[in-house]
PDB file of C-alpha atoms in Angstrom:
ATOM      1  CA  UNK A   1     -28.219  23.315  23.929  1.00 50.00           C
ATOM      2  CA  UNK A   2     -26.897  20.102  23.000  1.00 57.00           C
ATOM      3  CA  UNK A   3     -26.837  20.621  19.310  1.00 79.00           C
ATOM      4  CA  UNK A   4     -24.082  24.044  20.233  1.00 89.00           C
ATOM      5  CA  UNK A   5     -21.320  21.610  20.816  1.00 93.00           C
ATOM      6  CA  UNK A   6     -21.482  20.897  16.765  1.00 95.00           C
ATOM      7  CA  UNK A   7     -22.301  24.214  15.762  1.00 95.00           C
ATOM      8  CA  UNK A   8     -20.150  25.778  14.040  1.00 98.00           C
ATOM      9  CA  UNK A   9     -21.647  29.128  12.729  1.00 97.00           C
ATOM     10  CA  UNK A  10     -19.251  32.096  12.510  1.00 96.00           C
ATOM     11  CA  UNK A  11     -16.111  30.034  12.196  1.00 98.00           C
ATOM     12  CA  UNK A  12     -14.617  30.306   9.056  1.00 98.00           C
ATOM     13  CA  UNK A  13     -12.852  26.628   7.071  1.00 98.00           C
ATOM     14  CA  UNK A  14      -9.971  26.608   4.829  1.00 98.00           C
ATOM     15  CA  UNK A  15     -10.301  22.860   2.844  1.00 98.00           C
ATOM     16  CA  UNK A  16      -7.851  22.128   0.911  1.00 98.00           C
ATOM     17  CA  UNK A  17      -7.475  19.847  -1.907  1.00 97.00           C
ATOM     18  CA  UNK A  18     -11.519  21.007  -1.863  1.00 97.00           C
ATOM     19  CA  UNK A  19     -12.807  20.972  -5.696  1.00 95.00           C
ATOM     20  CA  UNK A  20     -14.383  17.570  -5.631  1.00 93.00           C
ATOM     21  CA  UNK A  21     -13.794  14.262  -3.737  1.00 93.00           C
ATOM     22  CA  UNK A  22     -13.426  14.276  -0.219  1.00 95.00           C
ATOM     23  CA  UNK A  23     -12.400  17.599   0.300  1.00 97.00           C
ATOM     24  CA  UNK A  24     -15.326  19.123  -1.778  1.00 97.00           C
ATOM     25  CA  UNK A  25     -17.692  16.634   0.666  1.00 97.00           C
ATOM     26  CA  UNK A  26     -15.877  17.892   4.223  1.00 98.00           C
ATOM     27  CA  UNK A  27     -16.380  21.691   2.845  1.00 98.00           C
ATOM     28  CA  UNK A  28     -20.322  21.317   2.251  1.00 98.00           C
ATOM     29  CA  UNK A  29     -20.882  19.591   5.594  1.00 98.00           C
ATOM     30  CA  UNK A  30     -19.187  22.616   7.670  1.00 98.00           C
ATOM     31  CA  UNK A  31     -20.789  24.995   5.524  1.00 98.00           C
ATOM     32  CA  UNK A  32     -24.031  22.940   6.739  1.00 97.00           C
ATOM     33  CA  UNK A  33     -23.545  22.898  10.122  1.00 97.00           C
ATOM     34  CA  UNK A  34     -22.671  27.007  10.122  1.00 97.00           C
ATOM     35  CA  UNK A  35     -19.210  27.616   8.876  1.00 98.00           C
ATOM     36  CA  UNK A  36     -17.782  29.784   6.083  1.00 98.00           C
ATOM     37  CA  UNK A  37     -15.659  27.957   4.127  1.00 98.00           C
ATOM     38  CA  UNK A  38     -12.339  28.821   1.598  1.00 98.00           C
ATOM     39  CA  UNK A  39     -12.269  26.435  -1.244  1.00 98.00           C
ATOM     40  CA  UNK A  40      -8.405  25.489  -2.458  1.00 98.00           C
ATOM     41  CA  UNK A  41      -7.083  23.480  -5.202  1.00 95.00           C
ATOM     42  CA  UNK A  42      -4.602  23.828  -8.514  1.00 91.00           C
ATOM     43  CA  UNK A  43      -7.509  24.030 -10.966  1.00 92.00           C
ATOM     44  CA  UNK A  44      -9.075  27.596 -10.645  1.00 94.00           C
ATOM     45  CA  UNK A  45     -12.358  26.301 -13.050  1.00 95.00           C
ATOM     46  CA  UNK A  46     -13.277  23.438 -10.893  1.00 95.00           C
ATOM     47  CA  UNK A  47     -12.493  26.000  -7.603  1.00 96.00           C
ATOM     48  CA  UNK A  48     -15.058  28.062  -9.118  1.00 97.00           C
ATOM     49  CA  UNK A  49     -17.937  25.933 -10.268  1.00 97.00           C
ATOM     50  CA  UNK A  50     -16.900  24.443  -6.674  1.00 98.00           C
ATOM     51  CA  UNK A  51     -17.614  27.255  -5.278  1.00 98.00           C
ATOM     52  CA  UNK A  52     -20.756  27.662  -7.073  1.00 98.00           C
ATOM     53  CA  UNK A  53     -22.576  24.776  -6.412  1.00 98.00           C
ATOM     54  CA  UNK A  54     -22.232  25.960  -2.779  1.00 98.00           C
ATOM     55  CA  UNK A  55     -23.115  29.233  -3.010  1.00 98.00           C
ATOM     56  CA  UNK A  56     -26.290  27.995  -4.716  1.00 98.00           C
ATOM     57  CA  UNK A  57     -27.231  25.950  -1.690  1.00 97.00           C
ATOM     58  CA  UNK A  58     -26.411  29.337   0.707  1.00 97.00           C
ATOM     59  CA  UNK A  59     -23.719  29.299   1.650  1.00 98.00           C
ATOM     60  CA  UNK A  60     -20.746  31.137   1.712  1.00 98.00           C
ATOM     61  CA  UNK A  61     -17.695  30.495  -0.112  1.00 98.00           C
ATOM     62  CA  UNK A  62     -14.369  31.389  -0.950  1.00 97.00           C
ATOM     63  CA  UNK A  63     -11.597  31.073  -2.956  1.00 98.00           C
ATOM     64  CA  UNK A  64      -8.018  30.388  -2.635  1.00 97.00           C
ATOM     65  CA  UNK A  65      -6.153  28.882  -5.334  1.00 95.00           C
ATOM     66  CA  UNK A  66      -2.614  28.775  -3.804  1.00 96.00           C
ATOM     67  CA  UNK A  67      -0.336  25.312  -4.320  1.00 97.00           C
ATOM     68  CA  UNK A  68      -0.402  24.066  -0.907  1.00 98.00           C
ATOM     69  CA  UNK A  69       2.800  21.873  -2.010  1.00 98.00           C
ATOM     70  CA  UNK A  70       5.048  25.138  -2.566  1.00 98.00           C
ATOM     71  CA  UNK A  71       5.934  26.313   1.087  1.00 98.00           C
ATOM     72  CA  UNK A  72       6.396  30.403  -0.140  1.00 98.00           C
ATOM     73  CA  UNK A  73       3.166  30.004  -1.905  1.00 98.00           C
ATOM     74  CA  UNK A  74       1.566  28.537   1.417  1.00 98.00           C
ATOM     75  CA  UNK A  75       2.333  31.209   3.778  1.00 98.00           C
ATOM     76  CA  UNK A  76       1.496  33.799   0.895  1.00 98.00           C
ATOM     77  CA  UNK A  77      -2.042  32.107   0.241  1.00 98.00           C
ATOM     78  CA  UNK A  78      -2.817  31.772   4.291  1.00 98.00           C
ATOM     79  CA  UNK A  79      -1.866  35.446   5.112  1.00 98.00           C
ATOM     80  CA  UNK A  80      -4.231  36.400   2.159  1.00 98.00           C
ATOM     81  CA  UNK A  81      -6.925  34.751   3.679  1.00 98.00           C
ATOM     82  CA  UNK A  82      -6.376  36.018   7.271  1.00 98.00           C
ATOM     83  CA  UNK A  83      -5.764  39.934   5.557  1.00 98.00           C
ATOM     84  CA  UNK A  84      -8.974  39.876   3.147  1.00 97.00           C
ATOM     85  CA  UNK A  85     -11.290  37.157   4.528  1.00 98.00           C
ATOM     86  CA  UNK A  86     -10.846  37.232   8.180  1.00 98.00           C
ATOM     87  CA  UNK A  87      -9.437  34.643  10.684  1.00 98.00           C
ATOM     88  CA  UNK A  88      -8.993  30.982   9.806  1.00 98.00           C
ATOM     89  CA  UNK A  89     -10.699  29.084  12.425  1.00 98.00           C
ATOM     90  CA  UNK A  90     -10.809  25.211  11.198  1.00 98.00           C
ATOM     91  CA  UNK A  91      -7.966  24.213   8.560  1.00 98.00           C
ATOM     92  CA  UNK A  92      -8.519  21.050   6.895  1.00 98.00           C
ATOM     93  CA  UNK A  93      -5.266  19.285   5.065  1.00 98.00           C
ATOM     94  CA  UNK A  94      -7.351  17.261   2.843  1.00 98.00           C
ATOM     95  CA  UNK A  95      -5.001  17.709  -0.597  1.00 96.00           C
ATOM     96  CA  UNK A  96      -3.560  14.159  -1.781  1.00 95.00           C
ATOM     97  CA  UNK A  97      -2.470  11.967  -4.652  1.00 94.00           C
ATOM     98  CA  UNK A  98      -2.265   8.396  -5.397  1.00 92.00           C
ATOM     99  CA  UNK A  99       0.095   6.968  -7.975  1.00 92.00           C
ATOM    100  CA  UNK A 100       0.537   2.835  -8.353  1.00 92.00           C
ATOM    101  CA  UNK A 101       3.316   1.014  -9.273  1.00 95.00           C
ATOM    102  CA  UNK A 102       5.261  -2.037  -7.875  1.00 95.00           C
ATOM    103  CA  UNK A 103       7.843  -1.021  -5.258  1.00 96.00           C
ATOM    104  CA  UNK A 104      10.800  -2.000  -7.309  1.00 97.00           C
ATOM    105  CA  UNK A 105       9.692   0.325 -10.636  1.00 96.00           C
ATOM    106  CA  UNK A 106       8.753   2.950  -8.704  1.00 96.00           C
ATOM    107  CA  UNK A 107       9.857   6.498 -10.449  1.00 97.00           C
ATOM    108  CA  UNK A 108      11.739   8.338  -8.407  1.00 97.00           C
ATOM    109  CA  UNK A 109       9.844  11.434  -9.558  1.00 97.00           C
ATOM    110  CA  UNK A 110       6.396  10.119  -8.610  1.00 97.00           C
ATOM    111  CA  UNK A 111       8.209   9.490  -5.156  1.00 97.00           C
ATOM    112  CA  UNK A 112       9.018  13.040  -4.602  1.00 98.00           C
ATOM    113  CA  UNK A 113       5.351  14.015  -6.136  1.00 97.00           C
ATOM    114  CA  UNK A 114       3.669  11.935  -3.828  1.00 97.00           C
ATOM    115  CA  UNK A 115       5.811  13.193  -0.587  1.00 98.00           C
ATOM    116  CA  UNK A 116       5.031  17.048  -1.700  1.00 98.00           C
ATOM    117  CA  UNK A 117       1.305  16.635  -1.703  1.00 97.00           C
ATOM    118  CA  UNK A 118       0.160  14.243   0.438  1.00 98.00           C
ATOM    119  CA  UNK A 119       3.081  15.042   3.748  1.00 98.00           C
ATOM    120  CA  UNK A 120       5.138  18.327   2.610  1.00 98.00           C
ATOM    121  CA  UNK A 121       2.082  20.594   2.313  1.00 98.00           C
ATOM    122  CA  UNK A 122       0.482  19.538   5.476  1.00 98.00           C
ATOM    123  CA  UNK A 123       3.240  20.703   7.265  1.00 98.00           C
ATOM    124  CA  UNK A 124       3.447  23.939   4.999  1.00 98.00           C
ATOM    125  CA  UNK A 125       0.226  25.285   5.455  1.00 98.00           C
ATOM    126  CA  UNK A 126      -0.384  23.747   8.955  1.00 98.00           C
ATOM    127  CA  UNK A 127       2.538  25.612  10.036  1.00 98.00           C
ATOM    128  CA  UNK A 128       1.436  28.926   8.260  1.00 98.00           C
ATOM    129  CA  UNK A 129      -2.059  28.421   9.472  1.00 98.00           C
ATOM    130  CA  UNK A 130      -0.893  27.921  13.234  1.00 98.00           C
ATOM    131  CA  UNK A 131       1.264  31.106  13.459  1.00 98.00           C
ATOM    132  CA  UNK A 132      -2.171  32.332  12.955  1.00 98.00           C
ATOM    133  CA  UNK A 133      -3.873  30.555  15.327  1.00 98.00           C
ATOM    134  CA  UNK A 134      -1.277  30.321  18.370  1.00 98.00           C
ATOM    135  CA  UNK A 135      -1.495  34.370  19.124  1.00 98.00           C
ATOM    136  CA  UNK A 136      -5.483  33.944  19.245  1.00 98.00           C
ATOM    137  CA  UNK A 137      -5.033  30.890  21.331  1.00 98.00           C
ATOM    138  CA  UNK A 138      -7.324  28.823  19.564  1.00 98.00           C
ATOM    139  CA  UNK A 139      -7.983  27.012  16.661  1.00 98.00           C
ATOM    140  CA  UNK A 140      -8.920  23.308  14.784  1.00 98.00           C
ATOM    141  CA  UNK A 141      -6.177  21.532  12.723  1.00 99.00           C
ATOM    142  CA  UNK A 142      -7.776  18.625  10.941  1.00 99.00           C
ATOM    143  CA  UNK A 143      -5.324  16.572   8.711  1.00 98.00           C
ATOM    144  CA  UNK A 144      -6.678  13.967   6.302  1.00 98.00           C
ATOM    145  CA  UNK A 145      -4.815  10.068   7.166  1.00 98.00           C
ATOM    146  CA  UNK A 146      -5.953   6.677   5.816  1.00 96.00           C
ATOM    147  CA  UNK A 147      -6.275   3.168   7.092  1.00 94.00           C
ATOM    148  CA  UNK A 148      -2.828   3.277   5.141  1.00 94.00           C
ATOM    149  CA  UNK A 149      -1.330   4.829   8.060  1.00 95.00           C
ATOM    150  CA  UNK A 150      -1.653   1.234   9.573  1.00 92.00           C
ATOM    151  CA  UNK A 151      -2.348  -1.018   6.892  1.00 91.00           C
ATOM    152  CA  UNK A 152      -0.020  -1.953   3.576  1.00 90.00           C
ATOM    153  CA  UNK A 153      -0.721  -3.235   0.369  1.00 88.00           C
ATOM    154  CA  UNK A 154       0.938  -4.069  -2.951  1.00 91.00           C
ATOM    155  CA  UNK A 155       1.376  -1.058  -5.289  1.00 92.00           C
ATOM    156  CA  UNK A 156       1.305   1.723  -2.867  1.00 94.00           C
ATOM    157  CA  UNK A 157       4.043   1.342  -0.546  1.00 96.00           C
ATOM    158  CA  UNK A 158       4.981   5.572  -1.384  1.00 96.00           C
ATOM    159  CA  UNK A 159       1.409   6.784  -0.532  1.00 96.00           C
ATOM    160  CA  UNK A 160       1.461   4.064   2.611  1.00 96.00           C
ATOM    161  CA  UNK A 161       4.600   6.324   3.752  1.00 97.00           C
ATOM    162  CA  UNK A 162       3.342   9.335   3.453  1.00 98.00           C
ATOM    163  CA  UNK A 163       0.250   8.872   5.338  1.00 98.00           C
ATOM    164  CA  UNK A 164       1.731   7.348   7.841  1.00 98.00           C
ATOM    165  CA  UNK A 165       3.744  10.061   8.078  1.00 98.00           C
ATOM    166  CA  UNK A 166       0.482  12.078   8.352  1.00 98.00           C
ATOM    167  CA  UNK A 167      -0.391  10.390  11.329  1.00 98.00           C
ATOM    168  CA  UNK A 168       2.715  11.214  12.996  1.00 98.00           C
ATOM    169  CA  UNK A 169       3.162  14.577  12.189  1.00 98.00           C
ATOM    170  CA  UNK A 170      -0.591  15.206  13.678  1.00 98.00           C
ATOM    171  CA  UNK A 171       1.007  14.119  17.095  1.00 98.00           C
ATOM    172  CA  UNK A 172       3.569  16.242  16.256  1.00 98.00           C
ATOM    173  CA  UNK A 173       1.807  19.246  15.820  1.00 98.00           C
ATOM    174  CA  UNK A 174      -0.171  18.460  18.960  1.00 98.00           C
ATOM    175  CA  UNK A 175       2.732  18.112  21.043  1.00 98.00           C
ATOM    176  CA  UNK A 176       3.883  21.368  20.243  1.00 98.00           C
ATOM    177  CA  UNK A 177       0.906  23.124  20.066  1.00 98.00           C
ATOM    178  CA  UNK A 178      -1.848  22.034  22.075  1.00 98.00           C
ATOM    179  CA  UNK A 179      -0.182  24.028  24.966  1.00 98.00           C
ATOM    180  CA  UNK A 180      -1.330  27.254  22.963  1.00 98.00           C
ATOM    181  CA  UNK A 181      -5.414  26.483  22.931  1.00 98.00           C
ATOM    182  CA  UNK A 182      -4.772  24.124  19.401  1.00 98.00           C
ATOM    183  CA  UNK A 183      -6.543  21.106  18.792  1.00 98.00           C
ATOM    184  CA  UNK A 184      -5.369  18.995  16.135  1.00 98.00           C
ATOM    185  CA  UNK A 185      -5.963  15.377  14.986  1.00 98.00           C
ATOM    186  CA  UNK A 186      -6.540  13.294  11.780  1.00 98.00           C
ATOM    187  CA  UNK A 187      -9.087  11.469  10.146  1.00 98.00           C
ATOM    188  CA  UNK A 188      -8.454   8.345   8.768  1.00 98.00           C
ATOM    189  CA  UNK A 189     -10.488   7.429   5.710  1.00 97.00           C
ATOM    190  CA  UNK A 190     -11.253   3.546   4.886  1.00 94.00           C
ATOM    191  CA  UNK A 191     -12.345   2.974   1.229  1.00 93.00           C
ATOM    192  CA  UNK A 192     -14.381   5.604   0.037  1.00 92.00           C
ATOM    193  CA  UNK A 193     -16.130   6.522  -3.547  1.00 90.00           C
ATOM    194  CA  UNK A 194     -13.649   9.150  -4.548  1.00 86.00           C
ATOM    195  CA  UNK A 195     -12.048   9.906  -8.467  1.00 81.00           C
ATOM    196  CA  UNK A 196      -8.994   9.045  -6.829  1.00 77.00           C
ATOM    197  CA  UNK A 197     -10.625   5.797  -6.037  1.00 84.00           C
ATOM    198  CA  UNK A 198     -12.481   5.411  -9.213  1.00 87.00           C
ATOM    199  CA  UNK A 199     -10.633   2.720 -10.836  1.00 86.00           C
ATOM    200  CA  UNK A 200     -10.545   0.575  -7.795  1.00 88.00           C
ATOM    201  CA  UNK A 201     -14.340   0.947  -7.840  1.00 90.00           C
ATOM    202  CA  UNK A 202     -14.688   0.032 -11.488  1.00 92.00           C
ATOM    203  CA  UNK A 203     -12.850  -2.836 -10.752  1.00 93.00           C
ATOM    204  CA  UNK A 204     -15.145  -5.749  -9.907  1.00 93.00           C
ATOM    205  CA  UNK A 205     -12.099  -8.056  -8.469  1.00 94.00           C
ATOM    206  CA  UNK A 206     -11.092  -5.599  -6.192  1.00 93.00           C
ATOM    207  CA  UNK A 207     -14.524  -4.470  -5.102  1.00 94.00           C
ATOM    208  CA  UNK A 208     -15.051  -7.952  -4.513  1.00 95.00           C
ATOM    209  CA  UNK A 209     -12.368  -8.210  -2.134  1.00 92.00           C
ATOM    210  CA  UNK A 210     -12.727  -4.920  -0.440  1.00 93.00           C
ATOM    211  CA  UNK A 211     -16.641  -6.023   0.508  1.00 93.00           C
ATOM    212  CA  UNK A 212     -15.117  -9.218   1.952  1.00 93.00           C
ATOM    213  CA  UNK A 213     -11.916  -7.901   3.850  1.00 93.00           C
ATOM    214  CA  UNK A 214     -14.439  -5.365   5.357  1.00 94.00           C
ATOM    215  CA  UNK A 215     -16.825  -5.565   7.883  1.00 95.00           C
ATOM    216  CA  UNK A 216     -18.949  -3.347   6.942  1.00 96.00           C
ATOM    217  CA  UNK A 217     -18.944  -5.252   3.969  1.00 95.00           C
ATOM    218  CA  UNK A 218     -19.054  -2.283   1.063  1.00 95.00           C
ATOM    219  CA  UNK A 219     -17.626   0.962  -0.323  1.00 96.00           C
ATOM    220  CA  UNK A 220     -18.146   4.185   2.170  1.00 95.00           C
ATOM    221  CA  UNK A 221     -19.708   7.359   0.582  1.00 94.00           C
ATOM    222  CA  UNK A 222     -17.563  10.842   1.229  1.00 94.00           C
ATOM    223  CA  UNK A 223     -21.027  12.189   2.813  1.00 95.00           C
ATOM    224  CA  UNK A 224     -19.898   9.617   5.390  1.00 97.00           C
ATOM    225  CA  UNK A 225     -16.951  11.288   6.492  1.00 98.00           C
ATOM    226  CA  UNK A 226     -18.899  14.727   7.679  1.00 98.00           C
ATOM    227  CA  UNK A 227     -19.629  13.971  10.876  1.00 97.00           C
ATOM    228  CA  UNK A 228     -16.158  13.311  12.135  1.00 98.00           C
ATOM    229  CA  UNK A 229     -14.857  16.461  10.748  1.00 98.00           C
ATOM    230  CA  UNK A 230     -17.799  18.398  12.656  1.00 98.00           C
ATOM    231  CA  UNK A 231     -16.902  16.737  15.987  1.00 98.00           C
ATOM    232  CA  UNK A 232     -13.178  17.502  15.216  1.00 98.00           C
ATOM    233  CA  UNK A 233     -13.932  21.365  14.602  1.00 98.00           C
ATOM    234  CA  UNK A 234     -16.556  22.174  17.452  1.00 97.00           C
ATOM    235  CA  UNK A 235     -16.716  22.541  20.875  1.00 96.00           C
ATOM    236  CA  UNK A 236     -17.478  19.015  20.769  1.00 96.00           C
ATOM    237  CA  UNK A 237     -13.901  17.554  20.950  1.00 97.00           C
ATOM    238  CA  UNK A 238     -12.413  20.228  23.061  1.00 97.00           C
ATOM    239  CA  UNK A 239     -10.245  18.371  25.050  1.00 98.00           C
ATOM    240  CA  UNK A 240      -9.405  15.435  21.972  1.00 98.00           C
ATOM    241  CA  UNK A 241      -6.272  16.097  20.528  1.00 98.00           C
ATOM    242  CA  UNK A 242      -3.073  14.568  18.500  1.00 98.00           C
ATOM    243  CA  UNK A 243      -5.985  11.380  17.470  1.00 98.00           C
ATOM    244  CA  UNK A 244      -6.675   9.614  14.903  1.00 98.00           C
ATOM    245  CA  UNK A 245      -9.869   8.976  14.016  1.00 98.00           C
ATOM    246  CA  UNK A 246     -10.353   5.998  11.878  1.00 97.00           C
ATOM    247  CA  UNK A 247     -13.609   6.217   9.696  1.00 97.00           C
ATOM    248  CA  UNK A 248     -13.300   3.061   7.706  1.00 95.00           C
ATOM    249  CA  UNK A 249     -15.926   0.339   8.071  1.00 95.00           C
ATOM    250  CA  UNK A 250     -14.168  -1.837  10.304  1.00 96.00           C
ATOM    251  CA  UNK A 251     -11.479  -2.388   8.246  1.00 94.00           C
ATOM    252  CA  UNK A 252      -8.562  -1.473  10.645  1.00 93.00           C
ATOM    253  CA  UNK A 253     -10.135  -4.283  13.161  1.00 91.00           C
ATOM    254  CA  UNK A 254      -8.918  -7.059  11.273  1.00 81.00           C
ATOM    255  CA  UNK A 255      -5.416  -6.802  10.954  1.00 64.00           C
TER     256      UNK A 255
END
């Protein structure tokens, strides 16, 4: 009985930003714990080998390869799902980019790039999802933060504004929809093994310092990750919504 409060077989999962990384990791663990998941991203190949890989293991997969940062293209790609897969139960705004630079050199079109994926398309196709959800009275909004939503550093002041922005906009959305059965909060990645990561992790300086500003002490793994995202779409957290949900080794502790 205790395990049906992280169950999550029949719902169906739309991940975006789901080909590898992160969002790739958060789609296998639903599909683990019961749910059907749609796969999105830009690149229909890695989509489909994606989607492969899973299917291989069982379970079932979809495809959606809509660009989440294009707000027509949103509501066109949800409806699609809702008319010829079924109801979208769990939406997880997991697509992001990273792009480094010092403040001052910053191009103004990287700027703009950065706002469109990692804020603009939450709000898209959390909005197009929820007109969805709100007649059903139900549903799990899960949008992907990072311990830059309270920390800064040099290089990345853009991508520290957008997800802070991310964190807001999830007590947004609660605010105006929790009053219609929606939960929806944020999880807030530390540093993780990711490609977007991957030439932080090759970097021995900057490993070094991440294992000492840490508590934890190391890198976390994406597989890490899973179990907040199954307590944010089951029964589980019910009555948790517009948090954050810091998954990040400690790091956010020592300010």
């Amino acid at each position: 009985m205790a395990f049906e409060l992280f169950d999550l077989t029949g719902a169906r999962a739309l991940v975006t930003g789901s080909s590898q990384g992160i969002g790739y990791a958060l789609a296998e663990g639903l599909a683990a714990h019961g749910a059907s998941v749609v796969l999105n991203g830009r690149d229909q190949a890695k989509l489909e080998a994606a989607a492969a890989r899973l299917k291989a293991a069982g379970h079932t997969v979809s495809v959606a390869g809509f660009d989440v940062t294009d707000a027509k293209a949103a509501q066109a790609g949800v409806a699609e799902i809702e008319a010829s897969v079924g109801a979208i139960d769990i939406l997880v705004n997991n697509a992001g980019m990273q792009f480094r630079s010092p403040l001052e050199d910053f191009p103004a079109d990287k700027w703009e790039l950065l706002l469109a994926t990692n804020i603009s398309s939450t709000f898209y196709v959390g909005q197009a999802v929820a007109r969805h959800m709100i007649p059903r009275g139900r549903g799990k909004i899960i949008n992907i933060a990072s311990v830059q939503s309270e920390l800064a550093r040099p290089g990345i002041a853009p991508y520290t504004a957008t997800k802070g922005a991310v964190k807001n906009l999830t007590r947004g959305m609660c605010a105006d929809w929790a009053k219609y059965g929606l939960q929806i909060n944020a999880i807030a990645p530390g540093y993780f093994k990711t490609p977007l990561n991957q030439a932080l992790v090759d970097n021995p300086e900057f490993s070094s310092w991440l294992e000492k500003r840490t508590p934890a002490g190391r890198w976390g793994n994406v597989e890490e990750l899973v179990g907040a995202a199954i307590f944010l779409s089951g029964r589980a957290s019910s009555f948790v919504n517009g948090h954050t949900l810091y998954v990040d080794g400690g790091i956010t502790t020592c300010l």
